[in-house]
Amino acid sequence: MYFRLFKRQNVQFFVGFCLGLSLTVVLHIYNRTSIITFIQDKRYGLLSSTQIGRLHTFNNWQWKDETIDDLLHEDFHGIIHSDGSAKEQHFEDTQHHHDDDTIARKMFKDVRVACWILTSPSNLEKKAIHVRNTWAKRCNIALFMSSAYNSSFPTIGLNVTEGRDHLTAKTMKAFKYLYDHHMNDADWFMKADDDTYVIVENLRYFLSNENFKDPVYFGHRFKPHVKQGYTSGGGGYVLSKEALRRFGSEGADNPKLCAADKGAEDVQMGICLQNLGVQLKPSVDAMQRSRFHCFSPE
């Protein structure tokens, strides 16, 4: 009696196990074939249902640093004419990811960011080259500002004595160069160092909710020395088009408002922008975390 019952239970268990395994395999195959369904889109070609879902959840999507390495070669980079002025040229980015870049490409056109990178002749092959080959490609315009002109890198020569004691002069002249030559080529103008790394897609996402016609700028805020605070130079900071207009037309040539060359670069720029009525706005996220990082994560 016991043996028969035990044997019958084993048979039932085996049959149930086989049925469950078969059902699992069938469902797995069904899911794989049903998820990858495609629709035809007139502008972007075939989009999968998973891609459509990502588009629909855009408002809740936090940008990651895994966005595409090239925006269909729509990146721009400053190339220098023989007279020292800059022209725009398409990058030849050979790295290709296959993520859905629809939103990134739209924001590339809608939120135009000009990036200028503060560097020096001795840092071109040690630091600046890595900026040029990575995140600078994501900017609508990327310019490398140095004390000396270099046609092969290329850099824009600001005719300033090299050294930390003259960073204020380099910064003031760099922003004046942007005002003179690229005022209408972008809506936001970011200053970064040659050891800064920027996820430009995240920056655009943040700036998309701001108005470049307002006299504002953003960065990691420090409180001393300036009434409204000032932004860390090491973490980078971004001026709106109106902020750059005020600097170029009212402050750059007025030493009473903007120092030509003295003190710490980021403090002096903070004083200058405050004198011009440019507001330093908060740039933290919804959880009060900084978006501009001036300290090493270590």
Short mmCIF file of C-alpha atoms in Angstrom, two decimals:
data_model
loop_
_atom_site.label_atom_id
_atom_site.label_comp_id
_atom_site.label_asym_id
_atom_site.label_seq_id
_atom_site.Cartn_x
_atom_site.Cartn_y
_atom_site.Cartn_z
CA MET A 1 0.00 0.00 0.00
CA TYR A 2 2.75 2.42 1.00
CA PHE A 3 4.87 1.44 -2.02
CA ARG A 4 2.00 2.02 -4.46
CA LEU A 5 1.18 5.41 -2.96
CA PHE A 6 4.82 6.47 -3.03
CA LYS A 7 5.19 5.34 -6.63
CA ARG A 8 2.01 7.15 -7.69
CA GLN A 9 3.21 10.38 -6.03
CA ASN A 10 6.52 10.15 -7.90
CA VAL A 11 4.72 9.77 -11.21
CA GLN A 12 2.47 12.75 -10.46
CA PHE A 13 5.47 14.88 -9.48
CA PHE A 14 7.33 13.95 -12.65
CA VAL A 15 4.32 14.72 -14.87
CA GLY A 16 3.75 18.06 -13.12
CA PHE A 17 7.41 19.00 -13.46
CA CYS A 18 7.40 18.26 -17.19
CA LEU A 19 4.23 20.28 -17.75
CA GLY A 20 5.64 23.24 -15.81
CA LEU A 21 8.92 23.15 -17.71
CA SER A 22 7.13 22.98 -21.05
CA LEU A 23 4.91 25.93 -20.15
CA THR A 24 7.94 27.99 -19.09
CA VAL A 25 9.71 27.36 -22.41
CA VAL A 26 6.60 28.26 -24.43
CA LEU A 27 6.08 31.51 -22.50
CA HIS A 28 9.75 32.46 -22.86
CA ILE A 29 9.65 32.00 -26.63
CA TYR A 30 6.38 33.93 -26.86
CA ASN A 31 7.74 36.86 -24.86
CA ARG A 32 10.86 37.15 -26.99
CA THR A 33 8.88 37.23 -30.21
CA SER A 34 6.13 39.51 -28.96
CA ILE A 35 8.32 42.15 -27.32
CA ILE A 36 10.34 42.89 -30.44
CA THR A 37 7.54 44.29 -32.56
CA PHE A 38 8.27 47.18 -34.85
CA ILE A 39 6.37 50.10 -36.26
CA GLN A 40 7.32 52.33 -39.16
CA ASP A 41 8.12 55.94 -38.34
CA LYS A 42 8.47 58.41 -41.21
CA ARG A 43 11.43 60.27 -39.70
CA TYR A 44 13.42 57.69 -37.77
CA GLY A 45 12.56 54.47 -39.60
CA LEU A 46 11.84 51.37 -37.56
CA LEU A 47 11.24 51.78 -33.83
CA SER A 48 10.76 48.82 -31.52
CA SER A 49 8.04 48.72 -28.89
CA THR A 50 10.70 48.98 -26.20
CA GLN A 51 12.02 52.15 -27.83
CA ILE A 52 8.52 53.60 -28.04
CA GLY A 53 8.10 52.89 -24.35
CA ARG A 54 11.30 54.78 -23.59
CA LEU A 55 10.02 57.75 -25.56
CA HIS A 56 6.71 57.71 -23.71
CA THR A 57 8.47 57.72 -20.34
CA PHE A 58 10.77 60.62 -21.23
CA ASN A 59 9.41 62.94 -18.55
CA ASN A 60 10.42 60.46 -15.86
CA TRP A 61 13.69 59.44 -17.47
CA GLN A 62 16.99 60.47 -15.88
CA TRP A 63 19.73 60.75 -18.50
CA LYS A 64 22.63 58.33 -18.12
CA ASP A 65 26.19 58.46 -19.39
CA GLU A 66 25.44 55.53 -21.69
CA THR A 67 23.91 57.78 -24.36
CA ILE A 68 25.32 57.49 -27.86
CA ASP A 69 28.94 58.25 -28.67
CA ASP A 70 28.00 60.06 -31.87
CA LEU A 71 24.97 62.10 -32.85
CA LEU A 72 25.19 61.01 -36.49
CA HIS A 73 28.34 63.10 -36.81
CA GLU A 74 26.42 66.26 -35.95
CA ASP A 75 28.98 67.20 -33.29
CA PHE A 76 30.99 70.36 -33.86
CA HIS A 77 34.52 71.31 -32.96
CA GLY A 78 36.44 74.56 -33.27
CA ILE A 79 38.95 74.58 -36.08
CA ILE A 80 41.19 77.62 -36.34
CA HIS A 81 41.66 79.79 -39.40
CA SER A 82 45.07 81.24 -40.12
CA ASP A 83 43.92 84.57 -38.68
CA GLY A 84 43.11 82.94 -35.33
CA SER A 85 39.33 82.91 -35.73
CA ALA A 86 37.36 79.69 -35.36
CA LYS A 87 35.16 77.86 -37.79
CA GLU A 88 32.94 74.84 -37.26
CA GLN A 89 33.69 71.38 -38.54
CA HIS A 90 31.94 68.02 -38.25
CA PHE A 91 33.59 65.39 -36.10
CA GLU A 92 34.36 61.97 -37.56
CA ASP A 93 33.36 59.85 -34.57
CA THR A 94 33.99 56.19 -35.32
CA GLN A 95 32.42 54.75 -32.18
CA HIS A 96 28.87 53.52 -32.57
CA HIS A 97 26.37 52.44 -29.98
CA HIS A 98 22.92 51.23 -30.91
CA ASP A 99 20.86 52.87 -28.21
CA ASP A 100 17.74 54.88 -28.97
CA ASP A 101 19.17 58.37 -29.48
CA THR A 102 15.99 60.11 -30.62
CA ILE A 103 15.72 62.38 -27.59
CA ALA A 104 19.45 63.14 -27.53
CA ARG A 105 19.40 64.22 -31.17
CA LYS A 106 16.38 66.45 -30.65
CA MET A 107 17.96 68.12 -27.63
CA PHE A 108 21.22 68.57 -29.53
CA LYS A 109 19.30 70.88 -31.87
CA ASP A 110 16.99 72.47 -29.30
CA VAL A 111 19.47 73.12 -26.46
CA ARG A 112 22.60 74.49 -28.09
CA VAL A 113 25.66 74.40 -25.85
CA ALA A 114 29.03 75.95 -26.65
CA CYS A 115 31.85 74.55 -24.53
CA TRP A 116 35.18 76.19 -24.05
CA ILE A 117 37.98 74.34 -22.30
CA LEU A 118 40.72 76.12 -20.38
CA THR A 119 44.08 74.51 -21.14
CA SER A 120 47.77 75.25 -21.65
CA PRO A 121 50.45 74.22 -24.17
CA SER A 122 51.96 71.67 -21.77
CA ASN A 123 48.59 69.99 -21.16
CA LEU A 124 47.42 69.49 -24.72
CA GLU A 125 48.70 65.93 -25.12
CA LYS A 126 48.36 65.00 -21.44
CA LYS A 127 44.86 66.23 -20.62
CA ALA A 128 43.11 68.28 -23.29
CA ILE A 129 43.40 65.58 -25.94
CA HIS A 130 41.20 63.27 -23.86
CA VAL A 131 38.55 65.97 -23.50
CA ARG A 132 38.69 66.57 -27.24
CA ASN A 133 38.29 62.87 -28.01
CA THR A 134 35.40 62.25 -25.59
CA TRP A 135 32.79 64.59 -24.19
CA ALA A 136 33.72 67.73 -26.15
CA LYS A 137 32.25 66.02 -29.22
CA ARG A 138 28.80 66.29 -27.65
CA CYS A 139 28.92 70.09 -27.51
CA ASN A 140 27.48 72.03 -30.43
CA ILE A 141 30.74 73.98 -30.44
CA ALA A 142 33.95 73.05 -28.62
CA LEU A 143 36.84 75.49 -28.32
CA PHE A 144 40.15 75.01 -26.51
CA MET A 145 41.52 78.23 -25.03
CA SER A 146 45.23 78.48 -24.31
CA SER A 147 47.90 81.10 -23.86
CA ALA A 148 49.31 80.24 -27.28
CA TYR A 149 47.78 79.52 -30.68
CA ASN A 150 48.17 75.94 -31.94
CA SER A 151 46.89 75.17 -35.43
CA SER A 152 47.17 71.38 -35.26
CA PHE A 153 45.33 70.64 -32.00
CA PRO A 154 43.79 73.27 -32.44
CA THR A 155 43.72 75.93 -29.73
CA ILE A 156 42.84 79.59 -29.66
CA GLY A 157 45.69 81.77 -28.42
CA LEU A 158 44.48 84.37 -25.94
CA ASN A 159 47.82 86.20 -25.72
CA VAL A 160 47.96 85.83 -21.94
CA THR A 161 50.97 84.94 -19.81
CA GLU A 162 50.77 81.27 -18.81
CA GLY A 163 50.36 80.31 -15.15
CA ARG A 164 47.80 80.08 -12.36
CA ASP A 165 48.26 83.75 -11.52
CA HIS A 166 46.69 84.67 -14.86
CA LEU A 167 43.67 82.36 -14.96
CA THR A 168 41.34 85.33 -14.48
CA ALA A 169 42.71 87.01 -17.61
CA LYS A 170 42.38 83.79 -19.63
CA THR A 171 38.80 83.32 -18.49
CA MET A 172 37.74 86.90 -19.19
CA LYS A 173 39.33 86.85 -22.65
CA ALA A 174 37.84 83.45 -23.45
CA PHE A 175 34.30 84.58 -22.70
CA LYS A 176 34.95 87.77 -24.67
CA TYR A 177 36.07 85.62 -27.62
CA LEU A 178 32.81 83.67 -27.44
CA TYR A 179 30.85 86.92 -27.33
CA ASP A 180 32.71 88.31 -30.36
CA HIS A 181 32.70 85.17 -32.53
CA HIS A 182 30.00 82.72 -31.38
CA MET A 183 27.28 84.71 -29.67
CA ASN A 184 24.65 83.50 -32.13
CA ASP A 185 25.90 79.94 -32.49
CA ALA A 186 24.66 78.72 -29.11
CA ASP A 187 22.27 79.57 -26.29
CA TRP A 188 24.38 78.35 -23.36
CA PHE A 189 28.11 78.80 -22.85
CA MET A 190 30.04 76.46 -20.58
CA LYS A 191 33.50 76.92 -19.12
CA ALA A 192 35.41 73.77 -18.17
CA ASP A 193 38.99 72.81 -17.36
CA ASP A 194 41.06 70.26 -19.25
CA ASP A 195 40.57 67.76 -16.41
CA THR A 196 36.78 68.20 -16.28
CA TYR A 197 34.41 65.53 -17.57
CA VAL A 198 30.92 66.60 -18.63
CA ILE A 199 27.97 64.39 -19.54
CA VAL A 200 26.60 66.89 -22.03
CA GLU A 201 23.29 65.04 -22.45
CA ASN A 202 22.62 65.50 -18.73
CA LEU A 203 23.55 69.17 -19.01
CA ARG A 204 21.13 69.70 -21.88
CA TYR A 205 18.39 67.89 -19.99
CA PHE A 206 18.88 70.25 -17.05
CA LEU A 207 19.10 73.38 -19.20
CA SER A 208 16.00 72.44 -21.22
CA ASN A 209 13.88 73.71 -18.32
CA GLU A 210 15.72 77.04 -18.14
CA ASN A 211 15.43 80.18 -20.28
CA PHE A 212 18.61 81.33 -22.00
CA LYS A 213 17.09 84.80 -22.37
CA ASP A 214 17.31 85.28 -18.60
CA PRO A 215 20.52 86.70 -17.08
CA VAL A 216 21.47 83.53 -15.18
CA TYR A 217 24.32 81.11 -14.69
CA PHE A 218 24.77 77.72 -13.03
CA GLY A 219 27.49 75.77 -11.26
CA HIS A 220 28.56 74.41 -7.88
CA ARG A 221 27.88 77.30 -5.50
CA PHE A 222 30.35 78.56 -2.91
CA LYS A 223 29.20 81.21 -0.46
CA PRO A 224 32.24 83.28 0.66
CA HIS A 225 33.57 86.46 -0.97
CA VAL A 226 30.50 87.19 -3.13
CA LYS A 227 27.08 88.15 -1.76
CA GLN A 228 25.08 85.80 -3.98
CA GLY A 229 27.89 83.25 -4.03
CA TYR A 230 30.06 82.16 -6.92
CA THR A 231 30.62 78.94 -8.85
CA SER A 232 33.58 76.62 -8.65
CA GLY A 233 35.80 76.88 -11.68
CA GLY A 234 36.94 73.27 -11.35
CA GLY A 235 33.43 71.87 -11.59
CA GLY A 236 32.59 74.04 -14.59
CA TYR A 237 29.85 76.64 -14.94
CA VAL A 238 27.37 77.69 -17.61
CA LEU A 239 26.26 81.17 -18.68
CA SER A 240 23.02 81.91 -20.49
CA LYS A 241 23.11 83.88 -23.72
CA GLU A 242 21.84 86.97 -21.90
CA ALA A 243 24.55 86.58 -19.25
CA LEU A 244 27.20 86.40 -21.97
CA ARG A 245 25.67 89.39 -23.74
CA ARG A 246 25.91 91.49 -20.58
CA PHE A 247 29.47 90.36 -19.99
CA GLY A 248 30.60 91.09 -23.54
CA SER A 249 28.82 94.42 -23.98
CA GLU A 250 29.11 95.86 -20.47
CA GLY A 251 31.69 94.06 -18.37
CA ALA A 252 34.59 92.75 -20.43
CA ASP A 253 36.10 96.18 -21.04
CA ASN A 254 35.07 97.75 -17.73
CA PRO A 255 37.58 96.97 -14.94
CA LYS A 256 35.24 98.55 -12.39
CA LEU A 257 32.75 95.76 -13.03
CA CYS A 258 34.98 92.90 -14.13
CA ALA A 259 38.62 92.54 -13.13
CA ALA A 260 41.01 92.17 -16.04
CA ASP A 261 43.47 89.90 -14.25
CA LYS A 262 43.66 89.42 -10.50
CA GLY A 263 42.68 87.00 -7.76
CA ALA A 264 41.02 83.63 -8.14
CA GLU A 265 39.34 83.16 -11.51
CA ASP A 266 36.05 81.73 -10.22
CA VAL A 267 35.69 84.36 -7.47
CA GLN A 268 36.41 87.22 -9.88
CA MET A 269 33.96 85.85 -12.40
CA GLY A 270 31.35 85.63 -9.64
CA ILE A 271 31.94 89.25 -8.66
CA CYS A 272 31.79 90.31 -12.31
CA LEU A 273 28.49 88.56 -13.01
CA GLN A 274 26.94 89.85 -9.80
CA ASN A 275 27.92 93.40 -10.81
CA LEU A 276 26.21 92.81 -14.16
CA GLY A 277 22.97 91.67 -12.53
CA VAL A 278 23.42 88.03 -13.54
CA GLN A 279 21.75 85.68 -11.06
CA LEU A 280 23.43 82.54 -9.76
CA LYS A 281 20.55 80.07 -9.77
CA PRO A 282 20.42 76.74 -7.91
CA SER A 283 21.54 73.75 -9.91
CA VAL A 284 20.86 70.90 -7.50
CA ASP A 285 18.47 68.11 -8.42
CA ALA A 286 15.17 67.17 -6.74
CA MET A 287 17.10 65.36 -4.00
CA GLN A 288 19.33 68.41 -3.39
CA ARG A 289 22.35 66.73 -4.97
CA SER A 290 24.86 68.83 -6.86
CA ARG A 291 24.94 68.56 -10.64
CA PHE A 292 28.35 70.25 -10.91
CA HIS A 293 31.01 68.32 -9.03
CA CYS A 294 34.17 70.18 -8.06
CA PHE A 295 35.48 67.55 -5.63
CA SER A 296 36.90 64.14 -6.44
CA PRO A 297 34.37 61.36 -5.69
CA GLU A 298 37.15 59.63 -3.74
#
